[in-house]
Short mmCIF file of C-alpha atoms in Angstrom, two decimals:
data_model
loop_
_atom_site.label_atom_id
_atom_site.label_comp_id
_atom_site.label_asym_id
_atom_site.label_seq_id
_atom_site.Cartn_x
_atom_site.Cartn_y
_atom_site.Cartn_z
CA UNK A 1 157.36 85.20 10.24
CA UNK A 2 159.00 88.72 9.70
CA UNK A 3 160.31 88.97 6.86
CA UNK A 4 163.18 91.34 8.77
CA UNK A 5 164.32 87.87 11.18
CA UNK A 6 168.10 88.83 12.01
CA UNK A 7 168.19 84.76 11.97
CA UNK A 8 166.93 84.40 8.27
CA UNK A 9 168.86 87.29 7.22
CA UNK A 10 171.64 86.29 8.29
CA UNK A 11 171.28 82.57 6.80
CA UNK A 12 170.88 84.29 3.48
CA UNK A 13 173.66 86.01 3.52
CA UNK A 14 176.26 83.23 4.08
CA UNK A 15 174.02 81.23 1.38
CA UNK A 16 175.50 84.39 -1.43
CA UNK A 17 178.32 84.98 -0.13
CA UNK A 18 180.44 81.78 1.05
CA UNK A 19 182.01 79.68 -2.05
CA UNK A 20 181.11 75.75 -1.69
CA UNK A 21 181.68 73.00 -3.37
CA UNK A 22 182.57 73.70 -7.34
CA UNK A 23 179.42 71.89 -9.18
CA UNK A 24 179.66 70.68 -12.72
CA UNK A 25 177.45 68.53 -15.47
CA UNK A 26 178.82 64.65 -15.17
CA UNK A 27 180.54 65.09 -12.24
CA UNK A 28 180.56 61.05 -11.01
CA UNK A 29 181.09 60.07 -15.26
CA UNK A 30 184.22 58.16 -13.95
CA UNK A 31 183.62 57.30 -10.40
CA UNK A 32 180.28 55.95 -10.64
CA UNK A 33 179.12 56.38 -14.80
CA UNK A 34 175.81 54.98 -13.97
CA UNK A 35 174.95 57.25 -11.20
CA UNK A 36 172.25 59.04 -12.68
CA UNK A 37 170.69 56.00 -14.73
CA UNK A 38 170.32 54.25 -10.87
CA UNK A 39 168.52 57.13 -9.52
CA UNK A 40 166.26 57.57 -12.49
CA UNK A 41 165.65 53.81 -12.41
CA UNK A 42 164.63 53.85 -8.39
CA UNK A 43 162.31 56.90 -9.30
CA UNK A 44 160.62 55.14 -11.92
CA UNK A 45 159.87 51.66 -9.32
CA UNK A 46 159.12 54.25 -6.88
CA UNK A 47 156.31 56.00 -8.90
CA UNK A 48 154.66 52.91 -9.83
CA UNK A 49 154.27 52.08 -6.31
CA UNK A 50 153.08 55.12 -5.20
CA UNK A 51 152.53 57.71 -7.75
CA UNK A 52 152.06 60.78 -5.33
CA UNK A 53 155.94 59.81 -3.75
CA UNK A 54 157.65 61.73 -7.23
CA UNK A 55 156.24 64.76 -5.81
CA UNK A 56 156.88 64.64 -2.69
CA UNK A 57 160.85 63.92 -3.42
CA UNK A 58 160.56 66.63 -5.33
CA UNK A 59 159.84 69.10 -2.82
CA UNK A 60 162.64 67.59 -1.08
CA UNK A 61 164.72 69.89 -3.15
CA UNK A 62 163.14 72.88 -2.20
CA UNK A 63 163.10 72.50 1.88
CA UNK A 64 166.45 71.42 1.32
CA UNK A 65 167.87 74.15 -0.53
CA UNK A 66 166.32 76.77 1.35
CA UNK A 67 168.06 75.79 4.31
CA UNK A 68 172.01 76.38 4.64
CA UNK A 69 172.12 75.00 0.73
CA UNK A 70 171.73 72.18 -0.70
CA UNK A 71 173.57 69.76 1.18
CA UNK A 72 170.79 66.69 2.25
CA UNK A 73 170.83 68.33 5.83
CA UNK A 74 166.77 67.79 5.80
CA UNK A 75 166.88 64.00 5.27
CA UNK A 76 168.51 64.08 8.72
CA UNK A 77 167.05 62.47 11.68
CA UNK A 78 166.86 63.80 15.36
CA UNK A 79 169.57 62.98 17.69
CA UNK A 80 169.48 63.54 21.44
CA UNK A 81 171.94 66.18 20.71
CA UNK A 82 170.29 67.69 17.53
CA UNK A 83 167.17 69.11 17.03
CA UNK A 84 166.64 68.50 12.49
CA UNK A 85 164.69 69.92 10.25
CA UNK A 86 162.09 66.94 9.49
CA UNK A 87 160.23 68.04 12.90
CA UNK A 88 159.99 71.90 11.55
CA UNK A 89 156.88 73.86 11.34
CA UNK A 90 157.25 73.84 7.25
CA UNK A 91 157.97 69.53 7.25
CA UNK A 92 155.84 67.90 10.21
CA UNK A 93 152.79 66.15 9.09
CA UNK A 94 154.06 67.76 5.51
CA UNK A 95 157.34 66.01 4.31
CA UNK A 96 157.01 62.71 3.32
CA UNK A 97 158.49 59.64 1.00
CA UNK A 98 162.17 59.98 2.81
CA UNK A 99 162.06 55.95 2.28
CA UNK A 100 162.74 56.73 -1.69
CA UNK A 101 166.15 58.28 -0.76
CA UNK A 102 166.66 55.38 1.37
CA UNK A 103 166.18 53.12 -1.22
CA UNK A 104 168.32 55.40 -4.12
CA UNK A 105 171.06 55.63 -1.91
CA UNK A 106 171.19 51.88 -1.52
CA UNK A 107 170.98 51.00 -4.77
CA UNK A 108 173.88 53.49 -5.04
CA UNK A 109 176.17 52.32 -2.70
CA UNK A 110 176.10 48.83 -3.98
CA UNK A 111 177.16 50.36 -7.23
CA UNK A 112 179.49 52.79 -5.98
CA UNK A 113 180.04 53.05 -2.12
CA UNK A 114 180.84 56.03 -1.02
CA UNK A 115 181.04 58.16 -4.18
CA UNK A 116 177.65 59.89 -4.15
CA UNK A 117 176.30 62.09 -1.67
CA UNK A 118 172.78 62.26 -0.93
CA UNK A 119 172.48 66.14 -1.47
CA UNK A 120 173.28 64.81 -5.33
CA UNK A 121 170.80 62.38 -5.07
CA UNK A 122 168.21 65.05 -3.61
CA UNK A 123 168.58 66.88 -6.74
CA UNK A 124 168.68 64.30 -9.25
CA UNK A 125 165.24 62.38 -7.68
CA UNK A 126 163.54 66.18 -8.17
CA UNK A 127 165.08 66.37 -11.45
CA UNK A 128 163.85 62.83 -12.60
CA UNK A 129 160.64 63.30 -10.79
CA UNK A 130 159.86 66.15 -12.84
CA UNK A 131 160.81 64.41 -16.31
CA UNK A 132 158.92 61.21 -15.22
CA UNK A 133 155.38 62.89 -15.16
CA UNK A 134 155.86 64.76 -18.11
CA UNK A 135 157.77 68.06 -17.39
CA UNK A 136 160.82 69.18 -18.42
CA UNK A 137 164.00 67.12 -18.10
CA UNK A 138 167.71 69.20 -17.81
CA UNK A 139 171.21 68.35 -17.18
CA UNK A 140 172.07 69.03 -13.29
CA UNK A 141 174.87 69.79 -11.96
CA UNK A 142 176.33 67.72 -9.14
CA UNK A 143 179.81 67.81 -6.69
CA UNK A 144 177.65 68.46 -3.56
CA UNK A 145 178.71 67.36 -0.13
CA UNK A 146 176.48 66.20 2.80
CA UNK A 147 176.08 68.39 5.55
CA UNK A 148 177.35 67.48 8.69
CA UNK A 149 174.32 69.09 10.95
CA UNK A 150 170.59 70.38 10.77
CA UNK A 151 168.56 72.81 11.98
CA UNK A 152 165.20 72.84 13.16
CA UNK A 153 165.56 76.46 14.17
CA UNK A 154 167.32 76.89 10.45
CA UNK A 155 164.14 75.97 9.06
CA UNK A 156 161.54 77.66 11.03
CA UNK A 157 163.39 80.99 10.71
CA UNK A 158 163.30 80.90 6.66
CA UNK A 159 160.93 78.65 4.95
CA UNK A 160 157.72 80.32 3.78
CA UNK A 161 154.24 78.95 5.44
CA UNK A 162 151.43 78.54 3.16
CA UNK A 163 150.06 81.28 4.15
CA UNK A 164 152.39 84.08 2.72
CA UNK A 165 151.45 86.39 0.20
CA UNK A 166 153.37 87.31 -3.12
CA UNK A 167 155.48 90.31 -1.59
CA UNK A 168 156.92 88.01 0.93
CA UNK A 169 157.85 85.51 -1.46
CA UNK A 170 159.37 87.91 -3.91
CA UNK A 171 161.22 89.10 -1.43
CA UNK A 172 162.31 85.49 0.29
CA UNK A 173 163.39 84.95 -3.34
CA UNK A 174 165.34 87.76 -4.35
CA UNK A 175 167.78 87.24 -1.25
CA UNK A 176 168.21 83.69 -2.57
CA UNK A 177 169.28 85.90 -6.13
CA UNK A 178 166.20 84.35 -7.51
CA UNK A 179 163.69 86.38 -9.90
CA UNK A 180 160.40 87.26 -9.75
CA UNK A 181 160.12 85.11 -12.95
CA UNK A 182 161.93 82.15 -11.19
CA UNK A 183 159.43 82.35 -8.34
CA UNK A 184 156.42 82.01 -10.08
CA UNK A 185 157.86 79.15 -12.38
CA UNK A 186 159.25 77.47 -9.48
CA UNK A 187 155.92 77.74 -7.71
CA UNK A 188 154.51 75.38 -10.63
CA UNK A 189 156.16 72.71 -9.14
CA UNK A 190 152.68 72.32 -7.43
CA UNK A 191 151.28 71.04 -10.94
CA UNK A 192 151.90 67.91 -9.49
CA UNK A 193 151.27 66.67 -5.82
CA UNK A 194 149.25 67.07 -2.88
CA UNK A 195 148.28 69.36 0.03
CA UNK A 196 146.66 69.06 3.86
CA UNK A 197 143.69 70.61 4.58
CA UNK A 198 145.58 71.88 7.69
CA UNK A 199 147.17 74.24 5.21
CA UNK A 200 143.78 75.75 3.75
CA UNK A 201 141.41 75.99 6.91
CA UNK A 202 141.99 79.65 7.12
CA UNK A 203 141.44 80.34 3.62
CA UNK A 204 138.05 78.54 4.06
CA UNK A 205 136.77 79.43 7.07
CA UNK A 206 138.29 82.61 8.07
CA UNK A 207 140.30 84.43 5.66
CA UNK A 208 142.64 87.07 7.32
CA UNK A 209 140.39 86.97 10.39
CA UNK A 210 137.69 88.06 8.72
CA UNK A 211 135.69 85.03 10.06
CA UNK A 212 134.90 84.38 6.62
CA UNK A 213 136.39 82.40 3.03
CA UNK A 214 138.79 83.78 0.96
CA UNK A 215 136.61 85.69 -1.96
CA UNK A 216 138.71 84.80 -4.67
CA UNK A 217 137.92 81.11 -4.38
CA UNK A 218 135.70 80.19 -7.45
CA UNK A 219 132.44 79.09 -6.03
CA UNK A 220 132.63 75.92 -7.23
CA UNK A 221 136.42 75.03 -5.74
CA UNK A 222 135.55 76.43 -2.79
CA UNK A 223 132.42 74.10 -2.61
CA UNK A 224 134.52 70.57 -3.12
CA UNK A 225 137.21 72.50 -0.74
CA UNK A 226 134.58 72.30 2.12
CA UNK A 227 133.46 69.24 1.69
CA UNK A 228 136.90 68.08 1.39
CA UNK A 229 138.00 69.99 4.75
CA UNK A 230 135.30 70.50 6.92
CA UNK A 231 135.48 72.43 10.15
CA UNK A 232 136.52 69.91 12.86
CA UNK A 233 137.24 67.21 10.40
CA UNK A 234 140.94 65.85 10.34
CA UNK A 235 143.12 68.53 9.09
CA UNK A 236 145.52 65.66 7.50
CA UNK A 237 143.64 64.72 4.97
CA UNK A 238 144.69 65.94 1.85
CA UNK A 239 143.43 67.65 -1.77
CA UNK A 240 145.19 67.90 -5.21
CA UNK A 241 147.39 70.91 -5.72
CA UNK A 242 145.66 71.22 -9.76
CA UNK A 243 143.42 69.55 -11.48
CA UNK A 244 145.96 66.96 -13.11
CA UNK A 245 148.12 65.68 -9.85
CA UNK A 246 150.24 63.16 -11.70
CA UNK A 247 150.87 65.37 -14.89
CA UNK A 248 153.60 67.70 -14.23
CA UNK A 249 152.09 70.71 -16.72
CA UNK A 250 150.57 74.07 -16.84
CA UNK A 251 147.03 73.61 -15.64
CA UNK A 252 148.39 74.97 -12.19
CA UNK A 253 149.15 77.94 -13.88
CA UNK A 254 145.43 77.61 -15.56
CA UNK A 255 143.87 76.71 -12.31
CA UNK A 256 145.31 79.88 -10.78
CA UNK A 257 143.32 82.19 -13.18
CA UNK A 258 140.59 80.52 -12.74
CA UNK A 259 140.38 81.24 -8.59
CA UNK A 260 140.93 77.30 -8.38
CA UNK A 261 144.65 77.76 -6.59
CA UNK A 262 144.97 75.27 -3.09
CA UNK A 263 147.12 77.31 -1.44
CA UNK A 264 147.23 81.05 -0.79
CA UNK A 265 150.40 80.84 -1.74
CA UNK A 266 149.41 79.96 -5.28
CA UNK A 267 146.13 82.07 -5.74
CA UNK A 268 148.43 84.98 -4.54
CA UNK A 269 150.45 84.65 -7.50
CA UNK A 270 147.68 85.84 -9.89
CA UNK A 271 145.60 88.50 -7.13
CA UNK A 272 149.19 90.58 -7.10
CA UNK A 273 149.88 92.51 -9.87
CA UNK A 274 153.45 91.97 -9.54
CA UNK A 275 153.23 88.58 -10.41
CA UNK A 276 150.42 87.67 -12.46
CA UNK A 277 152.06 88.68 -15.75
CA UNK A 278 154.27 85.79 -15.33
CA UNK A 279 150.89 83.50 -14.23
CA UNK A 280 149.44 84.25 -17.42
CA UNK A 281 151.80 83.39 -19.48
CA UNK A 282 152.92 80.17 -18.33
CA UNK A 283 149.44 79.25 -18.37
CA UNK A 284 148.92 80.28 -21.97
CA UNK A 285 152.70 78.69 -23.02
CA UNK A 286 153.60 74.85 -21.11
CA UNK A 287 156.51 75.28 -23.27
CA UNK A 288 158.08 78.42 -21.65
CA UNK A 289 156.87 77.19 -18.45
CA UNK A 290 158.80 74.09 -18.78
CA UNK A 291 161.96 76.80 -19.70
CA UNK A 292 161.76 78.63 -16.80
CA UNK A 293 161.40 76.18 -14.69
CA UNK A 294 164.05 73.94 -15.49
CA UNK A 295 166.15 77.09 -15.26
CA UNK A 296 164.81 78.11 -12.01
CA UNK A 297 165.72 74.32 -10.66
CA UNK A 298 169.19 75.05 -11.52
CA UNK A 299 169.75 78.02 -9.50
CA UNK A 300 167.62 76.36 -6.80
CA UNK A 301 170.53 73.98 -6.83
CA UNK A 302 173.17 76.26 -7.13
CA UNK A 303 172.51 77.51 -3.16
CA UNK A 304 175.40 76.43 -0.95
CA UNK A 305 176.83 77.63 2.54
CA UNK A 306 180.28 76.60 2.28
CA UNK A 307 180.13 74.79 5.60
CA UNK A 308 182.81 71.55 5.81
CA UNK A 309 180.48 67.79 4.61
CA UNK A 310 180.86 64.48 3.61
CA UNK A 311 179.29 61.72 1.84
CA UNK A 312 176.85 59.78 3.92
CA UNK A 313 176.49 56.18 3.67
CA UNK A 314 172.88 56.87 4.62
CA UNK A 315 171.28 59.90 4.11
CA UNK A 316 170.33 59.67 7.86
CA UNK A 317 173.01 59.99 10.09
CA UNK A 318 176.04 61.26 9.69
CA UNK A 319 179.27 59.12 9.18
CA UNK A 320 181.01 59.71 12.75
CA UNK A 321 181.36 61.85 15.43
CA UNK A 322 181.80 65.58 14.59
CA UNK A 323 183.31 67.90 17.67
CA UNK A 324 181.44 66.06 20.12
CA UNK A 325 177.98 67.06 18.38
CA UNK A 326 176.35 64.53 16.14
CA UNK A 327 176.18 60.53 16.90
CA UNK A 328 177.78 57.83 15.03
CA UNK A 329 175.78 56.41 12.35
#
């Protein structure tokens, strides 16, 4: 992807410039006080069942925000007359645990019908999901409003593949008015998680087209990596982003220096000089990891398009019929 897409740039722009919803700490403390005790509760049943699902709401946040703002437009599902973003090259086969939202937003509408909107819940899951395997835990801001449509296009045209190098991310980042520093704290929120081989079979087999592995792999990693992902085996199957998957912590940043990153996208973070600064440090200091991070989380959040929303009463469909576009729910 270009990183000069008249599409993208253009997304970006209305993402800084258009004035959305006005977010603030406690927003639902009077129209639904235990808003944020249900979702953390429904996090908590829903990592005890599956502990990989906390991570993969989590990166809900990201593929969400990225996208037109955060506005729950990538929990969406496929219409006949809308193509979403689940299906896009960044989500298929990739996204996953969708059922968690389902069963927040229940839980919330029991409680409260109608009163929280699933781009809230989006960001208080990734939030909780965070705190609940040992990271950081920070107050979020909340007021959001569901979007109304999504984009498969949307999400093609901007979100990064696992294949892109530092400079493209720093630069993807910066038009979000995100640092250098909030990229590469942002990136740890691989410390916990997992990835497909589909997203490493170049790095193993032919880096760059060289026909050849990536030589920054540490022998050993690269060793379990094959054997792991084979060429011709099932491209599905899937590896731990670090060496502790259920601990939300530093070691990614450790792994990194060590040439045991899964991604390109992480190892690229320490190979460029513009970044690795920032690697190092984090991985010598959890606790100003955990800093930047949480701070980087709240910007993430921050990213709206001012486009009109609602609240859902599921995070699926939209409520009713919008100029002839979107189905009832």
């Amino acid at each position: 992807m270009s990183l000069f897409n008249p599409h993208l740039i253009l997304h970006l722009l209305l993402l800084t410039v258009v004035t959305g919803e006005i977010l603030r700490p406690r927003f639902y403390s009077e129209t639904c006080p235990e808003a944020e005790s249900i979702v953390r509760r429904e996090m908590k049943k829903a990592m005890f069942k599956e502990a990989r699902s906390v991570a993969s709401v989590m990166r809900l946040q990201f593929h969400d925000c990225f996208v037109n703002g955060c506005d729950a437009s990538v929990l969406l599902d496929d219409t006949p007359n809308m193509l979403g973003e689940k299906l896009s090259l960044s989500n298929i086969n990739s996204l996953r645990s969708f059922e968690v939202v389902d069963y927040i937003k229940e839980a919330l509408e029991k409680a409260c019908p109608a009163t929280v909107s699933c781009a809230d819940i989006v960001i208080m899951a990734s939030r909780d999901a965070v705190a609940l395997t040992g990271g950081p835990d920070w107050e979020v801001k909340l007021g959001r409003k569901d979007s109304l449509t999504a984009s498969q296009k949307d999400s093609d045209d901007i979100m990064p593949s696992p294949r892109a190098n530092a400079t493209f991310l720093i630069d993807l980042f910066k038009r979000f008015d995100l640092s250098v520093k909030d990229m590469v704290a942002l990136s740890g929120s691989h410390s916990i998680g997992q990835g497909r081989c589909f997203s490493i079979m170049f790095r193993l087999y032919n880096q760059s087209g060289s026909g050849k592995p990536d030589p920054v792999l540490e022998p050993g990693y690269k060793k379990k990596l094959n054997k792991l992902c084979p060429l011709g085996g099932d491209e599905n199957v899937t590896g731990d982003l670090d060496a502790t998957p259920h601990v939300f912590d530093n070691q990614y940043f450790k792994d990194l220096t060590s040439g045991r990153g899964f991604l390109n996208s992480d190892q690229t973070l320490y190979t460029s000089r513009e970044t690795r600064e920032y690697v190092k440090r984090f991985s010598e200091d959890q606790g100003e990891f955990f800093r930047a991070f949480a701070e980087g989380m709240v910007k993430l959040g921050d990213l709206q398009s001012g486009r009109p929303g609602e609240i859902r009463s599921n995070c699926r469909v939209v409520n009713r019929r919008h100029n002839d576009v979107l189905l009832v729910s």
